[in-house]
Amino acid sequence: MMKRRQFITRTAIGVGTVTALGACGQTTPSAGTTGSDLPIVHWQMATSWPTSLDTPFGAAQMVAAQVSAMTNGRFTIAPAAAGEIVPGLQVLDAVQAGTVQCGHSASYYYIGKNSALAFGTCLPFGFNAQQQNAWLYHGGGMEAMNKLYSDFNVIAFPAGNTGVQMGGWFKREVNTVSDLNGLKMRIPGLGGEVLARLGVNVQVLPGGEIFLALDRGAIDAAEWVGPYDDEKLGLNNAAEFYYYPGWWEPGSSFDFMVNLTAWQQLPKEYQAVLQAAAAYANVDCLSKYDSRNPEALQRLLAKGTKLRPYSREILTAAQRESTALLEEKAADNPSFREVYDSWKTFREAISRWHRVSELGYGSFAIAAPPPP
């Protein structure tokens, strides 16, 4: 186990690993091979997304498109929607078992395996997208996550981010903490655990099942991502109150997961291609969300959606319970503690800087509308 973890850490620091199974009888060429001497490789990718959600599923497709383009079609990956190969919440299992060579998912779907996997996606009241990327790429985050993933014979790279999410759709208004008591809400990850501590009956459903559950009253509320994706799912047709901000997902990363055995069988050129493709998709996905969400929100409002901010009472209670939950996780799980301590140190430093830079600018230029 230790040797495997040491390998993962070194690989992440070096070429910045992305794993994939050695499919199609591939044999690894010698280090000196280039161009047409590289093998022809075809992989399958399981994802957690329906094809209708063209931004997260599009990030998976972008990885595949970049890999094909950079290898002149010699290395191809076929993304499959949730349910086509495995259910949307079993992507990590499929990659670990070798059912597929790679997958595209969110690490926090798998906190039942190890609570520390939440860090790969986001933490309640944690990093925004810019901070998350800084931590992953240059704050030791990617190395920490791949140390965790090594227990599952997987290595992963960030390959998408949603930015700050919305706070969910509700059939009725929630103004106080007592309004949350007994509410049935679809919300995964540690955010769900925080709301459970506030009295919410938490449900975990893949994206493709949310609308029917909300529309038929199986749940009272649901969160997904933001205006563009939520409109795609039709959530505005099942609930009228739309809350913000999504304090539990201030900058959620998607992961491109690859089987470690497959990664080791790839020539170094293909390893570098996978890393570059994931990084491209990471930037592209966030940019799409930031360009598509503003118009989608205006369409939702025009259709009768009622936009509501969470009350300070709810936000304060949620932040208090979030801090308590993280400390409890760290006390119970040594691997959570290891990541959490370094994560907190990075958060303190980047928060000091962003209070001066990002908040200093945004509190004036963004908070106040421009003069007529």
Coordinates of C-alpha atoms in Angstrom, one line a residue:
M1 CA 0.0 0.0 0.0
M2 CA 2.7 2.5 1.0
K3 CA 4.7 1.8 -2.2
R4 CA 1.6 2.4 -4.3
R5 CA 0.8 5.7 -2.5
Q6 CA 4.4 6.8 -3.0
F7 CA 4.2 6.1 -6.7
I8 CA 1.0 8.1 -7.0
T9 CA 2.5 11.1 -5.3
R10 CA 5.6 11.1 -7.4
T11 CA 3.5 10.7 -10.6
A12 CA 1.1 13.5 -9.7
I13 CA 4.1 15.8 -9.1
G14 CA 5.8 14.7 -12.3
V15 CA 3.6 14.3 -15.4
G16 CA 0.5 15.0 -13.4
T17 CA -1.2 11.7 -13.8
V18 CA -4.4 10.5 -15.3
T19 CA -5.0 6.8 -15.3
A20 CA -6.5 4.5 -17.9
L21 CA -6.8 0.8 -18.5
G22 CA -4.6 -0.9 -21.0
A23 CA -7.4 -1.9 -23.4
C24 CA -7.5 -3.6 -26.7
G25 CA -4.5 -5.7 -26.1
Q26 CA -2.3 -2.7 -25.9
T27 CA 1.4 -3.2 -25.3
T28 CA 3.5 -0.3 -23.9
P29 CA 6.1 0.8 -26.5
S30 CA 9.6 1.7 -25.5
A31 CA 10.4 5.2 -24.2
G32 CA 11.8 6.3 -27.5
T33 CA 8.7 5.7 -29.6
T34 CA 7.0 8.7 -31.1
G35 CA 4.2 9.6 -33.6
S36 CA 2.8 6.6 -35.5
D37 CA 4.9 4.2 -33.4
L38 CA 2.5 4.9 -30.5
P39 CA -0.2 2.3 -30.0
I40 CA -3.8 2.6 -31.1
V41 CA -5.9 2.6 -27.9
H42 CA -9.7 2.6 -27.5
W43 CA -11.2 3.2 -24.0
Q44 CA -14.6 3.5 -22.5
M45 CA -15.5 6.2 -20.0
A46 CA -18.4 5.9 -17.5
T47 CA -19.9 9.2 -16.3
S48 CA -22.3 10.4 -13.6
W49 CA -24.2 12.6 -16.1
P50 CA -27.2 12.2 -18.4
T51 CA -26.4 13.6 -21.9
S52 CA -29.1 16.3 -21.4
L53 CA -26.7 18.0 -19.0
D54 CA -24.4 19.1 -21.7
T55 CA -22.0 21.0 -19.5
P56 CA -20.8 18.2 -17.1
F57 CA -21.3 15.5 -19.8
G58 CA -19.7 18.0 -22.2
A59 CA -16.6 18.1 -19.9
A60 CA -16.3 14.4 -20.3
Q61 CA -16.7 14.7 -24.0
M62 CA -14.1 17.5 -24.1
V63 CA -11.5 15.2 -22.4
A64 CA -12.2 12.6 -25.1
A65 CA -12.1 15.1 -28.0
Q66 CA -8.8 16.6 -26.8
V67 CA -7.2 13.2 -26.4
S68 CA -8.2 12.2 -29.9
A69 CA -7.1 15.5 -31.4
M70 CA -3.7 15.5 -29.7
T71 CA -2.9 11.9 -30.8
N72 CA -4.3 12.2 -34.4
G73 CA -7.0 9.7 -33.5
R74 CA -4.7 7.0 -32.2
F75 CA -6.0 7.3 -28.7
T76 CA -9.8 7.5 -28.4
I77 CA -12.2 7.5 -25.4
A78 CA -15.9 6.9 -25.7
P79 CA -17.9 8.7 -22.9
A80 CA -21.1 6.9 -21.8
A81 CA -24.0 8.6 -20.0
A82 CA -25.1 7.6 -16.5
G83 CA -26.8 4.3 -16.7
E84 CA -25.4 3.1 -20.0
I85 CA -22.6 1.1 -18.4
V86 CA -23.1 1.6 -14.7
P87 CA -25.4 3.9 -12.6
G88 CA -24.3 7.5 -12.2
L89 CA -23.2 7.0 -8.6
Q90 CA -21.0 3.9 -9.3
V91 CA -18.4 5.4 -11.6
L92 CA -15.5 5.1 -9.1
D93 CA -16.5 1.4 -8.5
A94 CA -16.4 0.7 -12.3
V95 CA -13.0 2.4 -12.8
Q96 CA -11.6 0.6 -9.7
A97 CA -12.8 -2.8 -11.0
G98 CA -11.7 -2.3 -14.5
T99 CA -15.2 -2.4 -15.9
V100 CA -14.2 0.7 -17.8
Q101 CA -10.8 2.3 -18.2
C102 CA -11.8 5.7 -17.0
G103 CA -14.7 7.8 -15.6
H104 CA -15.9 11.3 -15.1
S105 CA -17.6 12.0 -11.8
A106 CA -17.5 13.9 -8.5
S107 CA -15.4 12.5 -5.7
Y108 CA -17.9 13.5 -3.0
Y109 CA -20.4 10.9 -4.3
Y110 CA -18.1 8.3 -2.7
I111 CA -17.6 9.7 0.8
G112 CA -19.1 6.4 2.1
K113 CA -15.9 4.8 1.1
N114 CA -13.7 7.5 2.7
S115 CA -15.0 10.8 4.0
A116 CA -11.8 12.5 2.8
L117 CA -12.9 12.1 -0.8
A118 CA -15.1 15.1 -0.3
F119 CA -12.1 17.4 -0.6
G120 CA -11.7 16.5 -4.3
T121 CA -15.1 18.1 -5.1
C122 CA -15.7 20.8 -2.4
L123 CA -16.4 21.4 1.3
P124 CA -19.3 23.4 2.8
F125 CA -18.1 27.0 3.1
G126 CA -14.9 26.0 1.4
F127 CA -13.1 27.1 -1.7
N128 CA -14.6 28.8 -4.7
A129 CA -13.5 27.6 -8.1
Q130 CA -10.4 29.8 -8.3
Q131 CA -9.3 28.8 -4.8
Q132 CA -10.1 25.1 -5.5
N133 CA -7.9 25.1 -8.6
A134 CA -5.1 26.9 -6.8
W135 CA -5.2 24.3 -4.0
L136 CA -5.4 21.3 -6.4
Y137 CA -2.7 22.4 -8.8
H138 CA -0.3 24.3 -6.5
G139 CA -1.3 23.7 -2.9
G140 CA -0.8 20.0 -2.7
G141 CA -4.4 19.1 -3.3
M142 CA -3.9 16.9 -6.3
E143 CA -1.2 14.9 -4.6
A144 CA -3.4 14.5 -1.5
M145 CA -6.4 13.3 -3.5
N146 CA -4.4 10.8 -5.5
K147 CA -3.0 9.4 -2.3
L148 CA -6.6 8.7 -1.3
Y149 CA -7.5 7.4 -4.8
S150 CA -4.6 5.0 -4.7
D151 CA -6.6 2.8 -2.2
F152 CA -9.0 2.2 -5.0
N153 CA -6.3 1.6 -7.7
V154 CA -7.4 4.9 -9.3
I155 CA -5.7 8.2 -10.1
A156 CA -7.6 11.3 -11.0
F157 CA -7.3 14.8 -12.3
P158 CA -9.6 17.8 -12.1
A159 CA -11.7 18.0 -15.3
G160 CA -14.4 20.6 -14.7
N161 CA -15.8 23.0 -12.1
T162 CA -19.2 24.5 -11.7
G163 CA -18.3 27.7 -9.9
V164 CA -20.5 28.8 -7.0
Q165 CA -23.7 26.8 -7.1
M166 CA -27.2 27.8 -6.3
G167 CA -28.9 26.8 -3.0
G168 CA -31.6 24.6 -4.5
W169 CA -35.3 24.4 -5.4
F170 CA -38.0 24.4 -2.7
K171 CA -41.7 23.9 -2.9
R172 CA -42.2 26.3 0.0
E173 CA -40.2 29.1 1.5
V174 CA -37.6 28.4 4.2
N175 CA -36.8 31.4 6.3
T176 CA -35.7 29.9 9.6
V177 CA -33.8 26.8 10.8
S178 CA -37.0 25.4 12.1
D179 CA -38.5 25.5 8.6
L180 CA -35.9 22.9 7.6
N181 CA -37.0 20.4 10.1
G182 CA -38.4 17.3 8.4
L183 CA -37.8 18.7 4.9
K184 CA -37.0 15.9 2.4
M185 CA -34.2 17.2 0.2
R186 CA -31.9 15.8 -2.4
I187 CA -28.4 16.9 -1.6
P188 CA -25.2 14.7 -1.6
G189 CA -21.9 15.0 0.2
L190 CA -21.0 16.8 3.4
G191 CA -23.5 19.5 2.6
G192 CA -26.1 16.9 3.0
E193 CA -24.7 15.8 6.4
V194 CA -24.7 19.5 7.6
L195 CA -28.4 19.9 6.6
A196 CA -29.2 16.6 8.3
R197 CA -27.8 18.1 11.5
L198 CA -30.3 20.9 11.0
G199 CA -33.2 18.5 10.7
V200 CA -33.4 17.8 7.0
N201 CA -34.2 14.3 5.7
V202 CA -31.4 14.0 3.2
Q203 CA -31.8 12.0 -0.1
V204 CA -29.0 11.3 -2.6
L205 CA -30.2 10.9 -6.2
P206 CA -28.3 11.1 -9.5
G207 CA -29.2 14.1 -11.7
G208 CA -31.5 12.2 -14.1
E209 CA -33.8 11.2 -11.2
I210 CA -34.2 14.5 -9.5
F211 CA -37.1 16.0 -11.5
L212 CA -39.5 13.2 -11.1
A213 CA -38.8 12.9 -7.4
L214 CA -39.4 16.6 -6.9
D215 CA -42.4 16.8 -9.2
R216 CA -44.2 13.8 -7.6
G217 CA -43.5 14.9 -4.1
A218 CA -41.1 12.2 -3.1
I219 CA -38.9 15.1 -2.0
D220 CA -39.7 18.6 -1.0
A221 CA -36.5 20.3 -2.2
A222 CA -33.5 19.6 -4.4
E223 CA -30.2 21.1 -5.4
W224 CA -28.3 20.4 -8.5
V225 CA -25.9 22.9 -9.9
G226 CA -27.1 26.3 -11.2
P227 CA -29.5 28.0 -13.6
Y228 CA -28.3 26.4 -16.8
D229 CA -28.2 22.8 -15.7
D230 CA -31.3 23.2 -13.4
E231 CA -33.3 24.6 -16.4
K232 CA -32.1 21.6 -18.4
L233 CA -33.6 19.2 -15.8
G234 CA -36.8 21.3 -15.7
L235 CA -36.6 21.8 -11.9
N236 CA -38.4 25.1 -12.2
N237 CA -41.4 23.2 -13.3
A238 CA -41.4 21.2 -10.1
A239 CA -40.7 23.9 -7.5
E240 CA -41.0 27.7 -7.6
F241 CA -38.6 28.9 -4.9
Y242 CA -35.0 29.1 -5.9
Y243 CA -32.5 29.8 -3.1
Y244 CA -28.9 31.1 -3.1
P245 CA -26.0 30.8 -2.4
G246 CA -25.1 27.1 -2.5
W247 CA -22.9 27.4 0.5
W248 CA -22.2 23.7 0.5
E249 CA -20.7 23.8 -3.1
P250 CA -18.9 27.1 -3.6
G251 CA -16.6 25.7 -6.3
S252 CA -17.2 22.1 -7.1
S253 CA -14.7 20.1 -9.1
F254 CA -15.3 17.1 -11.4
D255 CA -12.7 14.4 -11.6
F256 CA -11.4 12.4 -14.5
M257 CA -10.7 9.1 -12.9
V258 CA -8.5 6.4 -14.5
N259 CA -7.6 2.9 -13.4
L260 CA -4.0 2.9 -12.1
T261 CA -3.1 -0.3 -13.8
A262 CA -4.1 1.2 -17.1
W263 CA -2.2 4.4 -16.4
Q264 CA 1.0 2.4 -15.8
Q265 CA 0.6 0.6 -19.1
L266 CA 0.4 3.9 -21.1
P267 CA 3.4 5.4 -22.9
K268 CA 4.5 8.6 -21.2
E269 CA 3.3 10.6 -24.3
Y270 CA -0.3 9.4 -23.7
Q271 CA 0.0 10.1 -20.0
A272 CA 0.9 13.7 -20.8
V273 CA -1.9 14.0 -23.3
L274 CA -4.5 12.8 -20.7
Q275 CA -3.2 15.3 -18.2
A276 CA -3.4 18.2 -20.7
A277 CA -6.9 17.1 -21.9
A278 CA -8.2 17.1 -18.3
A279 CA -6.8 20.5 -17.6
Y280 CA -8.3 21.9 -20.8
A281 CA -11.7 20.5 -19.8
N282 CA -11.3 22.0 -16.4
V283 CA -11.0 25.5 -17.7
D284 CA -13.6 25.1 -20.5
C285 CA -16.3 23.7 -18.2
L286 CA -16.1 26.6 -15.7
S287 CA -16.0 29.1 -18.5
K288 CA -19.2 27.6 -20.0
Y289 CA -21.0 27.8 -16.7
D290 CA -20.1 31.4 -16.2
S291 CA -21.2 32.3 -19.7
R292 CA -24.5 30.3 -19.7
N293 CA -25.8 30.8 -16.2
P294 CA -26.6 34.5 -16.4
E295 CA -29.0 34.1 -19.4
A296 CA -30.5 30.9 -17.9
L297 CA -31.3 32.7 -14.7
Q298 CA -33.1 35.5 -16.5
R299 CA -35.2 32.9 -18.4
L300 CA -36.1 31.2 -15.2
L301 CA -37.2 34.4 -13.6
A302 CA -39.3 35.3 -16.6
K303 CA -41.1 32.0 -16.3
G304 CA -42.1 32.8 -12.7
T305 CA -39.2 31.4 -10.6
K306 CA -39.0 33.2 -7.2
L307 CA -35.4 34.0 -6.3
R308 CA -34.7 33.9 -2.5
P309 CA -31.5 34.4 -0.5
Y310 CA -30.9 32.1 2.5
S311 CA -31.5 34.0 5.7
R312 CA -28.6 34.9 7.9
E313 CA -30.0 32.6 10.6
I314 CA -29.8 29.6 8.3
L315 CA -26.4 30.6 6.9
T316 CA -25.0 31.1 10.4
A317 CA -26.3 27.8 11.7
A318 CA -25.1 26.0 8.6
Q319 CA -21.6 27.4 8.9
R320 CA -21.5 26.5 12.6
E321 CA -22.5 22.9 11.9
S322 CA -20.1 22.7 9.0
T323 CA -17.1 23.6 11.1
A324 CA -18.2 21.1 13.8
L325 CA -18.7 18.4 11.2
L326 CA -15.3 18.8 9.7
E327 CA -13.6 18.7 13.0
E328 CA -15.5 15.5 13.9
K329 CA -14.5 13.9 10.6
A330 CA -10.9 14.8 11.2
A331 CA -11.0 13.3 14.7
D332 CA -12.5 10.1 13.4
N333 CA -10.6 9.6 10.2
P334 CA -6.7 10.0 10.1
S335 CA -6.7 10.4 6.3
F336 CA -9.3 13.2 6.6
R337 CA -7.2 14.8 9.3
E338 CA -4.1 14.7 7.0
V339 CA -5.9 16.4 4.2
Y340 CA -7.9 18.8 6.4
D341 CA -4.9 20.2 8.2
S342 CA -3.1 21.2 5.0
W343 CA -6.4 22.4 3.4
K344 CA -7.0 24.7 6.4
T345 CA -3.6 26.2 6.2
F346 CA -4.0 26.9 2.5
R347 CA -7.5 28.3 3.1
E348 CA -6.2 30.8 5.7
A349 CA -3.5 32.0 3.4
I350 CA -5.6 32.4 0.3
S351 CA -8.5 34.0 2.3
R352 CA -6.2 36.7 3.6
W353 CA -5.1 37.5 0.1
H354 CA -8.6 37.3 -1.5
R355 CA -10.0 39.6 1.2
V356 CA -7.6 42.2 -0.2
S357 CA -7.8 41.4 -3.9
E358 CA -11.0 39.6 -5.0
L359 CA -13.3 40.9 -2.3
G360 CA -11.7 44.3 -2.3
Y361 CA -12.6 44.6 -6.0
G362 CA -15.9 42.7 -6.0
S363 CA -17.4 44.5 -3.1
F364 CA -17.4 47.7 -5.1
A365 CA -17.4 46.7 -8.8
I366 CA -19.8 43.7 -8.6
A367 CA -21.9 44.6 -5.6
A368 CA -22.9 48.0 -6.9
P369 CA -24.5 48.2 -10.4
P370 CA -22.7 50.5 -12.9
P371 CA -24.1 54.1 -13.1
P372 CA -26.7 54.7 -15.9

